[in-house]
PDB file of C-alpha atoms and ligand atoms in Angstrom:
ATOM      1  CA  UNK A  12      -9.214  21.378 -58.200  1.00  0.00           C
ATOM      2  CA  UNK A  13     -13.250  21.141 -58.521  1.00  0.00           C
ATOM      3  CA  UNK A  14     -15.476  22.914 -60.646  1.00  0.00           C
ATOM      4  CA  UNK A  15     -19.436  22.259 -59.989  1.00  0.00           C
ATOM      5  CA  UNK A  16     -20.382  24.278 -62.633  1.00  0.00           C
ATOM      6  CA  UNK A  17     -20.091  23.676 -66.506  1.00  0.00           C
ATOM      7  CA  UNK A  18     -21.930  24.055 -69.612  1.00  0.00           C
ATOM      8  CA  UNK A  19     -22.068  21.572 -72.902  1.00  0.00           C
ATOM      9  CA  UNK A  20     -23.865  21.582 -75.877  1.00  0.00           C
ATOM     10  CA  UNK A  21     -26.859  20.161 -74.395  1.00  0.00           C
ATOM     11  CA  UNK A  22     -27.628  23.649 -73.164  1.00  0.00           C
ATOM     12  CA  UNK A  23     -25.654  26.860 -74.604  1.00  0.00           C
ATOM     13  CA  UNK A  24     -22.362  25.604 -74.005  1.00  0.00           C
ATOM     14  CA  UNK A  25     -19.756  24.422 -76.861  1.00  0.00           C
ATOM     15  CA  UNK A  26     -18.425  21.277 -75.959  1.00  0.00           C
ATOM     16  CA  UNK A  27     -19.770  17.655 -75.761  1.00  0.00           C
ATOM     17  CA  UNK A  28     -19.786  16.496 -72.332  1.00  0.00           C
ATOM     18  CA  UNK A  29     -17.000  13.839 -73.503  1.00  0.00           C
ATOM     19  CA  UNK A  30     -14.610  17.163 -74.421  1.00  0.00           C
ATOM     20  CA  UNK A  31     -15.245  18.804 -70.894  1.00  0.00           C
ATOM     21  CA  UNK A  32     -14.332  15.946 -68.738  1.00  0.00           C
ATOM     22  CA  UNK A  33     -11.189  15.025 -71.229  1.00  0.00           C
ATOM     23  CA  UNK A  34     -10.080  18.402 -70.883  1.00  0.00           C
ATOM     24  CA  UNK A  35     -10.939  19.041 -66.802  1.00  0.00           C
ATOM     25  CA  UNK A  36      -9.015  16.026 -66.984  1.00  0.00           C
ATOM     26  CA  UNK A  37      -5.729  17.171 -69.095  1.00  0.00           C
ATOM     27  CA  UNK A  38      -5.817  20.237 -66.801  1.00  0.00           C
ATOM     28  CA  UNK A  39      -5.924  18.267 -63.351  1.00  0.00           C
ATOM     29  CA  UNK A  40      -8.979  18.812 -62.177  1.00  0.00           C
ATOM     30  CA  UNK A  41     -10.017  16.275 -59.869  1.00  0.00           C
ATOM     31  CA  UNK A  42     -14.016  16.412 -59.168  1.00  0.00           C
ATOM     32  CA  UNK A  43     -16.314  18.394 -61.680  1.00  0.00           C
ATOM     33  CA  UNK A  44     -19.647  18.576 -62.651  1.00  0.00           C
ATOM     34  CA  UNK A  45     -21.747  19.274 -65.382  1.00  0.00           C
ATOM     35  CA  UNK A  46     -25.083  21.584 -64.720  1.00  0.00           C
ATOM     36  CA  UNK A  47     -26.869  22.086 -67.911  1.00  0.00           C
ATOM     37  CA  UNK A  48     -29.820  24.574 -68.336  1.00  0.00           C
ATOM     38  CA  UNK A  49     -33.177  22.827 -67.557  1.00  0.00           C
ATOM     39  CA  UNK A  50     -31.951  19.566 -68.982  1.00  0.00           C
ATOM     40  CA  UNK A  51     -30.133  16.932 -68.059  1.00  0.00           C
ATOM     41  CA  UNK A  52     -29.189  14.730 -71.268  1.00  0.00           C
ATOM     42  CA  UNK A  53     -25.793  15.316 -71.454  1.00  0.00           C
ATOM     43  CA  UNK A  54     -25.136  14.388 -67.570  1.00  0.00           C
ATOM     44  CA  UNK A  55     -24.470  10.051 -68.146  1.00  0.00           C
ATOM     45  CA  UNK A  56     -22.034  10.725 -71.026  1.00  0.00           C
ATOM     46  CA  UNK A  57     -20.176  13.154 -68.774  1.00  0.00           C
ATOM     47  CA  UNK A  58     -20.240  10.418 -65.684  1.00  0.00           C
ATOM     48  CA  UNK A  59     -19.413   7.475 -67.998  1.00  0.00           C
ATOM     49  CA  UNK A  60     -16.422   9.218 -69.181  1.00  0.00           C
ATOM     50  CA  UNK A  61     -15.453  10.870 -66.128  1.00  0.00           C
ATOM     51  CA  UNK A  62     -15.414   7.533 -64.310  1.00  0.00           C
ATOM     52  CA  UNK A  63     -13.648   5.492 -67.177  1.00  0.00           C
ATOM     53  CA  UNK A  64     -10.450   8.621 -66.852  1.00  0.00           C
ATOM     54  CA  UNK A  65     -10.690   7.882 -62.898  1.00  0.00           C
ATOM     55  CA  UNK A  66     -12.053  11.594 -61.934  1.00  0.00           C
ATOM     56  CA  UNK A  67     -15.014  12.231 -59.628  1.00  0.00           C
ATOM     57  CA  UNK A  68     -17.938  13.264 -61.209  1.00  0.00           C
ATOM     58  CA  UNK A  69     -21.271  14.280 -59.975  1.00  0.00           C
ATOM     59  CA  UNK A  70     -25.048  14.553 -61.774  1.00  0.00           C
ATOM     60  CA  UNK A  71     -25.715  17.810 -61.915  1.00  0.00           C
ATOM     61  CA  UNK A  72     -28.645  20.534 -63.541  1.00  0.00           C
ATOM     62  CA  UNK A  73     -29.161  24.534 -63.188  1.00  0.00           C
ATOM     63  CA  UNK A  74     -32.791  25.104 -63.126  1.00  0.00           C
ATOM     64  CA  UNK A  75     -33.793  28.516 -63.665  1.00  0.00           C
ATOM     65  CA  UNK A  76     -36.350  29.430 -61.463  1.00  0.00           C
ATOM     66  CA  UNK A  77     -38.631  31.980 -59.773  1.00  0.00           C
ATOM     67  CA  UNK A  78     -38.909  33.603 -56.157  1.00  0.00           C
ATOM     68  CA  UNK A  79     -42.037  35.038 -55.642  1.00  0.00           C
ATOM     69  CA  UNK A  80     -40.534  37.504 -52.572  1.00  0.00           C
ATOM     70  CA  UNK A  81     -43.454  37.635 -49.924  1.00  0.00           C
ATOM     71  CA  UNK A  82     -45.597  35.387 -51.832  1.00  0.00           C
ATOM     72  CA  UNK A  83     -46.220  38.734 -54.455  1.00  0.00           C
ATOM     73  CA  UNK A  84     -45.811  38.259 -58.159  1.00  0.00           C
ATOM     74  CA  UNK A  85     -44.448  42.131 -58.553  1.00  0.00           C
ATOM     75  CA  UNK A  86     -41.594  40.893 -56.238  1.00  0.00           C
ATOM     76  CA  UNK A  87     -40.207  38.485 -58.321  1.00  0.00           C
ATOM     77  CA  UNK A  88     -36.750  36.961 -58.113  1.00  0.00           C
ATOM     78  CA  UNK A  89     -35.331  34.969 -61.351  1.00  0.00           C
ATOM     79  CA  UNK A  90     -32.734  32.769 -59.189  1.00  0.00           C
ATOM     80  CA  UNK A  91     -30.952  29.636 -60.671  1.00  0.00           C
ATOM     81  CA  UNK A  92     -30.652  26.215 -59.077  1.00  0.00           C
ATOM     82  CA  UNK A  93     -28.304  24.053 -58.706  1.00  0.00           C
ATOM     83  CA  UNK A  94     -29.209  20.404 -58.488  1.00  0.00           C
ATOM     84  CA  UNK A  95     -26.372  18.037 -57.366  1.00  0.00           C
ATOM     85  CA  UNK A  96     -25.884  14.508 -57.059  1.00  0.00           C
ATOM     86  CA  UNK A  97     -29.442  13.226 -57.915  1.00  0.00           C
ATOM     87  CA  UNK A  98     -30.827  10.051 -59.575  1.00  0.00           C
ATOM     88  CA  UNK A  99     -30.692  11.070 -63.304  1.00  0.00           C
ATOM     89  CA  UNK A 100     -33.595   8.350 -63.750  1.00  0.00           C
ATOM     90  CA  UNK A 101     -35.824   9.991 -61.756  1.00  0.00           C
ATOM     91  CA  UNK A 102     -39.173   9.862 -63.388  1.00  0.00           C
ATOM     92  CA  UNK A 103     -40.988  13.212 -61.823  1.00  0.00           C
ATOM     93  CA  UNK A 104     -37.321  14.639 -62.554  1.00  0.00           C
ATOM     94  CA  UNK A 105     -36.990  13.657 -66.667  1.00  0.00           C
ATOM     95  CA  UNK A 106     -40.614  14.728 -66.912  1.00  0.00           C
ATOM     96  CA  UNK A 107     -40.694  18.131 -65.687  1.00  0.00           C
ATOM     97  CA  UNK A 108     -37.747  18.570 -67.030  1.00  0.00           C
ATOM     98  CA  UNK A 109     -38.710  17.578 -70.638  1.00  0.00           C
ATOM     99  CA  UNK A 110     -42.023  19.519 -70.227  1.00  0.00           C
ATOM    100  CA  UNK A 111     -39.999  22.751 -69.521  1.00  0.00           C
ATOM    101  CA  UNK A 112     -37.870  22.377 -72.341  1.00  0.00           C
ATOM    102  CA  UNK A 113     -41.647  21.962 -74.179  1.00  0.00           C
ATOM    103  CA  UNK A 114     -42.485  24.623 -73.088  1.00  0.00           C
ATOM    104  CA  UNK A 115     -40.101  27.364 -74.117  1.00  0.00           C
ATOM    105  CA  UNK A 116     -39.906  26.195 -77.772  1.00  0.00           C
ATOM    106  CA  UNK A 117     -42.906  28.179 -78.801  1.00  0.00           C
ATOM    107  CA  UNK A 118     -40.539  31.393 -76.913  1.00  0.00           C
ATOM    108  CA  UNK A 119     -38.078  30.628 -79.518  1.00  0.00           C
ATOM    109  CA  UNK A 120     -39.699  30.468 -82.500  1.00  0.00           C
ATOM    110  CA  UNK A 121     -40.898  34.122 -81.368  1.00  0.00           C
ATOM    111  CA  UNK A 122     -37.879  35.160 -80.563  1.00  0.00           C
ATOM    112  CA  UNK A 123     -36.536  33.726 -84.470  1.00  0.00           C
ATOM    113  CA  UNK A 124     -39.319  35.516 -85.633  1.00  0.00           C
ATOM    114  CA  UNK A 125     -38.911  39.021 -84.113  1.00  0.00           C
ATOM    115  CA  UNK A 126     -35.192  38.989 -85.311  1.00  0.00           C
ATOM    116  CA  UNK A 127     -36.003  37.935 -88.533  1.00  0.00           C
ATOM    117  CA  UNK A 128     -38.644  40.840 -89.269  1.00  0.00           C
ATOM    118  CA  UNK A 129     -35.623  43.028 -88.150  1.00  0.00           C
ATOM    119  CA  UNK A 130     -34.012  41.007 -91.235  1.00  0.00           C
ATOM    120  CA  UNK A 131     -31.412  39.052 -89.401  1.00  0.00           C
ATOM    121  CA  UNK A 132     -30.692  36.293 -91.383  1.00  0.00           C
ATOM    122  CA  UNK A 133     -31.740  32.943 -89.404  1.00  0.00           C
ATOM    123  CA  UNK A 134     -32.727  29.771 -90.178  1.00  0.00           C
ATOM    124  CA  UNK A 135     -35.392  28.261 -87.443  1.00  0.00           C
ATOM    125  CA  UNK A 136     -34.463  24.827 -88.355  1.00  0.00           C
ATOM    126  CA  UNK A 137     -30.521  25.670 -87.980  1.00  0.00           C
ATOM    127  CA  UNK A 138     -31.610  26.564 -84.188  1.00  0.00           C
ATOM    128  CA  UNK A 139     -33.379  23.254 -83.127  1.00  0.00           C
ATOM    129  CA  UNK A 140     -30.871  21.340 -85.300  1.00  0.00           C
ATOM    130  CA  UNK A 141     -28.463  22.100 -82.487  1.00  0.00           C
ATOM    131  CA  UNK A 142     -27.537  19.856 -79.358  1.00  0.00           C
ATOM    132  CA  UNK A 143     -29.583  22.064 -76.730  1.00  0.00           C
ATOM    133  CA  UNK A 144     -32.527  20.247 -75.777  1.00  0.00           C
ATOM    134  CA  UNK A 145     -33.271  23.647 -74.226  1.00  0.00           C
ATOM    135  CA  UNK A 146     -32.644  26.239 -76.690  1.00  0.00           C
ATOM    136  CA  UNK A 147     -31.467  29.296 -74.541  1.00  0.00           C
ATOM    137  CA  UNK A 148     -30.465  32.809 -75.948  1.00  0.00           C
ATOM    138  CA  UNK A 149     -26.703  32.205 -76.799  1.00  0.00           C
ATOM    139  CA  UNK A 150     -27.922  29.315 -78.485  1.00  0.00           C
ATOM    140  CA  UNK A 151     -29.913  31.910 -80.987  1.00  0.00           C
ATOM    141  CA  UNK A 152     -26.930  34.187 -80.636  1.00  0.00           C
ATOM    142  CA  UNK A 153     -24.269  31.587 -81.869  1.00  0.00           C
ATOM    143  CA  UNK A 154     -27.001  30.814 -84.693  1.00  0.00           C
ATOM    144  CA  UNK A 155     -26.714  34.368 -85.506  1.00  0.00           C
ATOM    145  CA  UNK A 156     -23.194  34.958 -85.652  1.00  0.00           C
ATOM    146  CA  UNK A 157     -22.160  32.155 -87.524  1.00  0.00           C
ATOM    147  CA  UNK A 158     -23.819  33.779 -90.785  1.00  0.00           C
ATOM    148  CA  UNK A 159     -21.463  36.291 -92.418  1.00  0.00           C
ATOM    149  CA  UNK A 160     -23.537  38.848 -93.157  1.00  0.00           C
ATOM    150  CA  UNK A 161     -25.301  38.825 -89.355  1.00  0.00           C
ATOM    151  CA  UNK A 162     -21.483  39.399 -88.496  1.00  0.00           C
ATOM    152  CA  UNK A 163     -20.498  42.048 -90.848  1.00  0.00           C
ATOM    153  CA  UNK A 164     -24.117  43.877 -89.573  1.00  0.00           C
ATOM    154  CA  UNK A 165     -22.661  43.501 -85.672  1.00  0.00           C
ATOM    155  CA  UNK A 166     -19.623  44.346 -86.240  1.00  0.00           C
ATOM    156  CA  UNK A 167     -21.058  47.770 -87.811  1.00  0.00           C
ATOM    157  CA  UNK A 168     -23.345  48.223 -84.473  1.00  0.00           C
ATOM    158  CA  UNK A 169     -20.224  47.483 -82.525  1.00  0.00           C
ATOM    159  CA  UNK A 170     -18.158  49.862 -84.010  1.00  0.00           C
ATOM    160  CA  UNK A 171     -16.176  47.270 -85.191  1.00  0.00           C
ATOM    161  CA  UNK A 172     -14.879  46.453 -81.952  1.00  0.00           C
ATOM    162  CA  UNK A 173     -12.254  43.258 -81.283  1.00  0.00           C
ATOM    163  CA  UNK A 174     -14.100  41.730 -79.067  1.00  0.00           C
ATOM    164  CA  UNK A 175     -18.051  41.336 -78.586  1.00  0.00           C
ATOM    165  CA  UNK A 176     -18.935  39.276 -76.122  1.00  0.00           C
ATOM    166  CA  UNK A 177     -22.165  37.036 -76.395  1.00  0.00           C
ATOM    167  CA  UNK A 178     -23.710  38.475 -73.957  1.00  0.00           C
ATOM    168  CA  UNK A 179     -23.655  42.294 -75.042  1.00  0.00           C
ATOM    169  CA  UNK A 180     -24.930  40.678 -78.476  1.00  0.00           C
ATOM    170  CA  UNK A 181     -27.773  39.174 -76.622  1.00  0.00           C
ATOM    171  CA  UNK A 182     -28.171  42.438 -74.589  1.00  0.00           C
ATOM    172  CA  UNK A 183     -28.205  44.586 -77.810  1.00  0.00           C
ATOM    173  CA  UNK A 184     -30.795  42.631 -79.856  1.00  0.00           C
ATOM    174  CA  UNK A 185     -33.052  40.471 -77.605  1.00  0.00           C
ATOM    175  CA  UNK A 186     -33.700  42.947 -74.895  1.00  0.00           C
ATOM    176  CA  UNK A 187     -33.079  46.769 -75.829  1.00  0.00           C
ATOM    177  CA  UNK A 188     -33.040  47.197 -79.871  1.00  0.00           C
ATOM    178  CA  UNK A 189     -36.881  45.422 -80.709  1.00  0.00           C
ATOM    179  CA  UNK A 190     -37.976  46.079 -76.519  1.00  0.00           C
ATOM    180  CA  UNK A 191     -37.388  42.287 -75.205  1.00  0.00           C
ATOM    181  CA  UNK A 192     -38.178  39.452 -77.723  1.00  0.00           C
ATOM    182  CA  UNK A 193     -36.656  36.909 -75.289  1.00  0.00           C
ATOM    183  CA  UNK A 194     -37.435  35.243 -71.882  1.00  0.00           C
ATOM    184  CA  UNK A 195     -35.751  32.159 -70.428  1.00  0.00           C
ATOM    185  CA  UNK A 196     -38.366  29.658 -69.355  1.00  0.00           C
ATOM    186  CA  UNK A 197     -38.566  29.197 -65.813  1.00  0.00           C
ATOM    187  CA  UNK A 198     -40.475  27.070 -62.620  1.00  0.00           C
ATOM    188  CA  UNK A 199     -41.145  27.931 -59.308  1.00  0.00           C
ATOM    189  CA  UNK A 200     -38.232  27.281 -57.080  1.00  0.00           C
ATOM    190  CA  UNK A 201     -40.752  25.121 -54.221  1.00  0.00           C
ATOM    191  CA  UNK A 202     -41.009  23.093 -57.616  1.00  0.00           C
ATOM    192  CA  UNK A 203     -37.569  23.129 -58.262  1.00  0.00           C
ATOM    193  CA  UNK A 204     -36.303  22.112 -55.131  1.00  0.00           C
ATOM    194  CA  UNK A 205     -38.961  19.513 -54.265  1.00  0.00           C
ATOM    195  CA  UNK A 206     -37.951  17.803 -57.942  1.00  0.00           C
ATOM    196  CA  UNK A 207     -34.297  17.626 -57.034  1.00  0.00           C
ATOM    197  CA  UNK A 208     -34.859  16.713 -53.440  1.00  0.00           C
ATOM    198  CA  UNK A 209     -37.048  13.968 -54.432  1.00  0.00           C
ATOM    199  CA  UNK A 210     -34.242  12.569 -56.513  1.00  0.00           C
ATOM    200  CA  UNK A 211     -31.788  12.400 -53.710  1.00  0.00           C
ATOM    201  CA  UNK A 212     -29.813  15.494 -54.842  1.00  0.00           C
ATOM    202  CA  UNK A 213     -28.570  19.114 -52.697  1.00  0.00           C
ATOM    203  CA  UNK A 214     -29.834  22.227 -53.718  1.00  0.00           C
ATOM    204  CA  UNK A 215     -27.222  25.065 -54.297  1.00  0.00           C
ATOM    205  CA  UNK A 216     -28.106  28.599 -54.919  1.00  0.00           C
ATOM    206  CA  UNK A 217     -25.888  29.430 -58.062  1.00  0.00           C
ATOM    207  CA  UNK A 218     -24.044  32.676 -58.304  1.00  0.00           C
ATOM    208  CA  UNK A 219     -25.895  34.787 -56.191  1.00  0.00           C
ATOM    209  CA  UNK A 220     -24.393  37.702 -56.786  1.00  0.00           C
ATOM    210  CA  UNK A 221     -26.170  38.336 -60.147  1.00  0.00           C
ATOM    211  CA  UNK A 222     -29.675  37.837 -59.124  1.00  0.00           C
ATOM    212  CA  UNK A 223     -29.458  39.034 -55.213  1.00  0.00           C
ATOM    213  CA  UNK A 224     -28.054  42.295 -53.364  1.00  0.00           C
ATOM    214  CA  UNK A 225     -26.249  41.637 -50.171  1.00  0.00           C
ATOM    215  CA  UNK A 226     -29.125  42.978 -48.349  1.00  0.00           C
ATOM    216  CA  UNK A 227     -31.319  39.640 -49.602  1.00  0.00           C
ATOM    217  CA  UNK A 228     -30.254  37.856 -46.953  1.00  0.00           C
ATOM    218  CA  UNK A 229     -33.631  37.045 -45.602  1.00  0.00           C
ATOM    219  CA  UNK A 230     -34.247  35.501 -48.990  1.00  0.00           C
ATOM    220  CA  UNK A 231     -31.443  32.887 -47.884  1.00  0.00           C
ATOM    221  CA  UNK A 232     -32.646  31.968 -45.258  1.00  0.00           C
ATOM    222  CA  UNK A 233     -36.484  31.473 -46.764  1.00  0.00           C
ATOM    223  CA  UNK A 234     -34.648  29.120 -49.563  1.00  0.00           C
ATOM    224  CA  UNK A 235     -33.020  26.946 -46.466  1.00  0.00           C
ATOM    225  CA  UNK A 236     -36.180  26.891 -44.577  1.00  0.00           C
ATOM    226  CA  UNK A 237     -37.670  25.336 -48.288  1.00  0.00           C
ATOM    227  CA  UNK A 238     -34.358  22.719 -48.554  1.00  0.00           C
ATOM    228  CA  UNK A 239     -31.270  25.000 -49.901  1.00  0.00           C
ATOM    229  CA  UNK A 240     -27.780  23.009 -48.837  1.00  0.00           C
ATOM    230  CA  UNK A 241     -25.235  25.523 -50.425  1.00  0.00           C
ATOM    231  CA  UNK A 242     -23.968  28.891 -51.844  1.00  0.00           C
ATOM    232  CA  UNK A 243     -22.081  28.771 -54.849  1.00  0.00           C
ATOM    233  CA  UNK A 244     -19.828  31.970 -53.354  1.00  0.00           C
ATOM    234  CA  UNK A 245     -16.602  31.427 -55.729  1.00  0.00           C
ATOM    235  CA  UNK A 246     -17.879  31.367 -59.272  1.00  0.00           C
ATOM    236  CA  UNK A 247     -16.614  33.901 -62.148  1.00  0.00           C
ATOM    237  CA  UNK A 248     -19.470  36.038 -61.400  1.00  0.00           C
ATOM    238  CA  UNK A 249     -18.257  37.213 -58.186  1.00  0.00           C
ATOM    239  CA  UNK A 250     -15.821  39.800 -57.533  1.00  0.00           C
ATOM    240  CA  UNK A 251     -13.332  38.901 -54.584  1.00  0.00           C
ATOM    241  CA  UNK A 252     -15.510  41.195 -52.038  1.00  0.00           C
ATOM    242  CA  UNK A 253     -18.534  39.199 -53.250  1.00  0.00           C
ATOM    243  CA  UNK A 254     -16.390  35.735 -53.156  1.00  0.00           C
ATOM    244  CA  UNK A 255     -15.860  36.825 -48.668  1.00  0.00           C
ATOM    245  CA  UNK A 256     -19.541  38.212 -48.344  1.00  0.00           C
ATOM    246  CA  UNK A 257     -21.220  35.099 -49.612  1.00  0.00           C
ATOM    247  CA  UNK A 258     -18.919  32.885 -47.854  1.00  0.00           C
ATOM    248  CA  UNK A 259     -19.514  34.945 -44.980  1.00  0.00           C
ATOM    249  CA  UNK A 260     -23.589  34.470 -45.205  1.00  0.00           C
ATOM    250  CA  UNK A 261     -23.233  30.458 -45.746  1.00  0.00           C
ATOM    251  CA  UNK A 262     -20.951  30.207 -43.046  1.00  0.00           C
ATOM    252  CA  UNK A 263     -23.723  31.833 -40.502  1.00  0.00           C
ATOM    253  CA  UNK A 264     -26.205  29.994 -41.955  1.00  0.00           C
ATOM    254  CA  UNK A 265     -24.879  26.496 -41.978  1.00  0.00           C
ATOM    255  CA  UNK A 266     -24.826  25.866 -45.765  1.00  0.00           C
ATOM    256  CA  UNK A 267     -22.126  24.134 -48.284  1.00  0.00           C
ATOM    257  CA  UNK A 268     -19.686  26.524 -49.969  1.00  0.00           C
ATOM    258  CA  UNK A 269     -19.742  25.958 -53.231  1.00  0.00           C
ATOM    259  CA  UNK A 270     -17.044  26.418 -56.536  1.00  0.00           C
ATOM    260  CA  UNK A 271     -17.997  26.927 -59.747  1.00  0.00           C
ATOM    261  CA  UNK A 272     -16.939  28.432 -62.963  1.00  0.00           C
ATOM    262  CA  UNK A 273     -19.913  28.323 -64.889  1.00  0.00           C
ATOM    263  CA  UNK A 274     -17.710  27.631 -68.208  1.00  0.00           C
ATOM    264  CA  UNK A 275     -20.221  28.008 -71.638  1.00  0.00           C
ATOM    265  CA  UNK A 276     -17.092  27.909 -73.706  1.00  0.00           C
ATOM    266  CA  UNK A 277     -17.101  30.559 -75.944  1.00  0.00           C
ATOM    267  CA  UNK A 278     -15.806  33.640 -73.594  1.00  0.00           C
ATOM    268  CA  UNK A 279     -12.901  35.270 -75.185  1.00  0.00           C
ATOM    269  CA  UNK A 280      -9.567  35.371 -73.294  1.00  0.00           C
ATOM    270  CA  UNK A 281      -9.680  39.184 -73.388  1.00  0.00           C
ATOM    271  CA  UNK A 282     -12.579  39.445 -71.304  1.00  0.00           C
ATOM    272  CA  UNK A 283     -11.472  41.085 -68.301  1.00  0.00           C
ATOM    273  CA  UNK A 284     -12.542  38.386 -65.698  1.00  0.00           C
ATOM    274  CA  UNK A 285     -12.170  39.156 -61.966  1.00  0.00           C
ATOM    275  CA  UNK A 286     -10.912  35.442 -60.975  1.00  0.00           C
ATOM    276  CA  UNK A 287      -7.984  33.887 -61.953  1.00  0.00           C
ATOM    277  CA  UNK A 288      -6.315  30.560 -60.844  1.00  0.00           C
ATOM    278  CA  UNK A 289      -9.035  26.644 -61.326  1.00  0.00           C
ATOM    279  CA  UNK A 290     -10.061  28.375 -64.695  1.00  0.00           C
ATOM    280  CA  UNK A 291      -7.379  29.028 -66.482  1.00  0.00           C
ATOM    281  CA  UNK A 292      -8.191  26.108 -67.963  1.00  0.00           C
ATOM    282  CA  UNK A 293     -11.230  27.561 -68.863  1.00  0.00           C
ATOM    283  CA  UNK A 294      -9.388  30.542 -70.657  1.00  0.00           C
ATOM    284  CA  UNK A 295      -6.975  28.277 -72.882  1.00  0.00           C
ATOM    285  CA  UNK A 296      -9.748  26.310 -73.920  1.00  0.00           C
ATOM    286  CA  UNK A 297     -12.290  29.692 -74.565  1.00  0.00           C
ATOM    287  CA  UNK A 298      -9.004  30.998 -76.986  1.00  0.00           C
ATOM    288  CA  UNK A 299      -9.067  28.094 -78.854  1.00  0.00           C
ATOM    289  CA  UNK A 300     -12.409  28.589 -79.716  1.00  0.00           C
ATOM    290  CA  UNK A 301     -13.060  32.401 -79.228  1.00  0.00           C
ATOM    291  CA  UNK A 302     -10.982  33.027 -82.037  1.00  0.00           C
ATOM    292  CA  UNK A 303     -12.655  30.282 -84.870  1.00  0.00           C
ATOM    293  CA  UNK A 304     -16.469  31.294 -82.954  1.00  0.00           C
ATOM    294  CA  UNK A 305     -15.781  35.194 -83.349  1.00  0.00           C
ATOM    295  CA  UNK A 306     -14.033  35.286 -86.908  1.00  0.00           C
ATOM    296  CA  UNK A 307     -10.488  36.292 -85.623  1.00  0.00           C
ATOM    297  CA  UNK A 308      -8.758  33.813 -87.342  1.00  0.00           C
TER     298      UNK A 308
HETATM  299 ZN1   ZN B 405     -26.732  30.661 -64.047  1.00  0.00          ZN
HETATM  300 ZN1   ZN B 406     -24.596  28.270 -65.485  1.00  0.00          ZN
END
């Protein structure tokens, strides 16, 4: 089994890198690789471990980028990257890297700032005295719900539901509550794929179906024309329909099929998810910690 697509700490997933590859490990997975938001720091722990247990393991990143559709700004498509297999000492690579992760900090103290004159209780320094070296929104979000009284005020929104996932907590308060107090931090994807390229790596476009409509198929074939190698087409994202169409689209294009979970770490077990089978792993391990992250006990 391979997964090419996994979150740790180092962005706004839950683990250490060491914990993923032990557990892909444990679970039989045989090649994985870990693709942290706009960073790469957690990548040579993950390969030095992965190679001392005997798996393959490959350098990996998820950039999040822009598409400016016709060259127009109003057309704009927020698309992630997926760098594989690069040289993780590349200079140009660190740097732009490191000056992206610069450059959203100022977005997060904003974003701490907005939530805090809505009288959320959070602590800036709690926020960059986490892992991430970029600080995305479930980063905030798990800031959030680790204080009691945030919780017991969520809960109350929520109607005192179960289960709230992350991402309908980011949903709620960062973008519709206060209008939108949040935005990732992104670069162009020319610049994205010229930085990976120039490292050695392959460029795969990661879950399509959230960011494209099967009609954006001329959008494909721009991003080969610019250096894309592969569609991630089986990731959780993707319904089973979505799974055959995007297969479908790399297959008559000549690019890499790609698999990927895209585990963070944190997703409950109840969530309904569409795909079952590589990630059950995923779901044993997202119990284990759903339950202490979300106060079930
Ligand atoms: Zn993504
Ligand atoms: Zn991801």
């Amino acid at each position: 089994m391979i997964d090419l697509h996994i979150h740790s700490y180092y962005s706004d997933g839950v683990y250490s890198p060491k914990e993923l590859v032990q557990c892909a490990k444990e679970l039989g997975l045989s090649t994985v690789c870990l693709t942290d938001h706009n960073g790469i720091d957690g990548v040579e722990e993950f390969l030095t471990t992965g190679q001392s247990l005997g798996m393959k393991v490959i350098s990996g990143v998820e950039i999040y980028s822009y598409l400016d559709v016709g060259g127009l700004s109003n057309n704009r498509k927020h698309i992630h990257i997926l760098g594989y297999d690069f040289d993780t000492k590349n200079k140009a690579l660190n740097k732009a890297l490191k000056k992206l992760q610069k450059r959203h900090i100022p977005q997060v103290k904003t974003t701490i700032k907005a939530l805090q004159e809505h009288e959320w209780n959070i602590d800036e320094k709690k926020v960059f005295d986490t892992k991430a070296t970029y600080i995305g929104s479930a980063t905030i979000a798990g800031v959030i719900i680790k204080d009691s009284q945030n919780w017991e005020r969520i809960q109350k929104d929520f109607k005192n539901r179960k289960i709230i996932p992350i991402t309908e907590i980011i949903g709620k308060y960062f973008f519709k509550a206060y209008g939108r107090i949040y935005e990732e931090s992104e670069i162009s994807i020319e610049k994205a794929i010229t930085l990976i390229k120039n490292a050695g790596g392959k460029i795969v476009l990661a879950h399509p179906g959230q960011h494209l409509s099967w009609e954006d198929e001329d959008i494909i074939v721009e991003l080969k024309q610019i250096g894309l190698d592969g569609i991630e087409a089986v990731t959780s994202h993707h319904s089973w329909q979505e799974i055959e169409h995007w297969q479908i689209v790399a297959k008559e294009l000549d690019l890499m099929i790609t698999v990927g979970s895209d585990f963070h770490g944190y997703v409950p077990k109840e969530w309904d998810f569409i795909i079952r089978g590589p990630w059950d792993y995923f779901f044993q391990q997202c119990d284990r910690y759903s339950r202490h992250f979300l106060n079930l006990g």
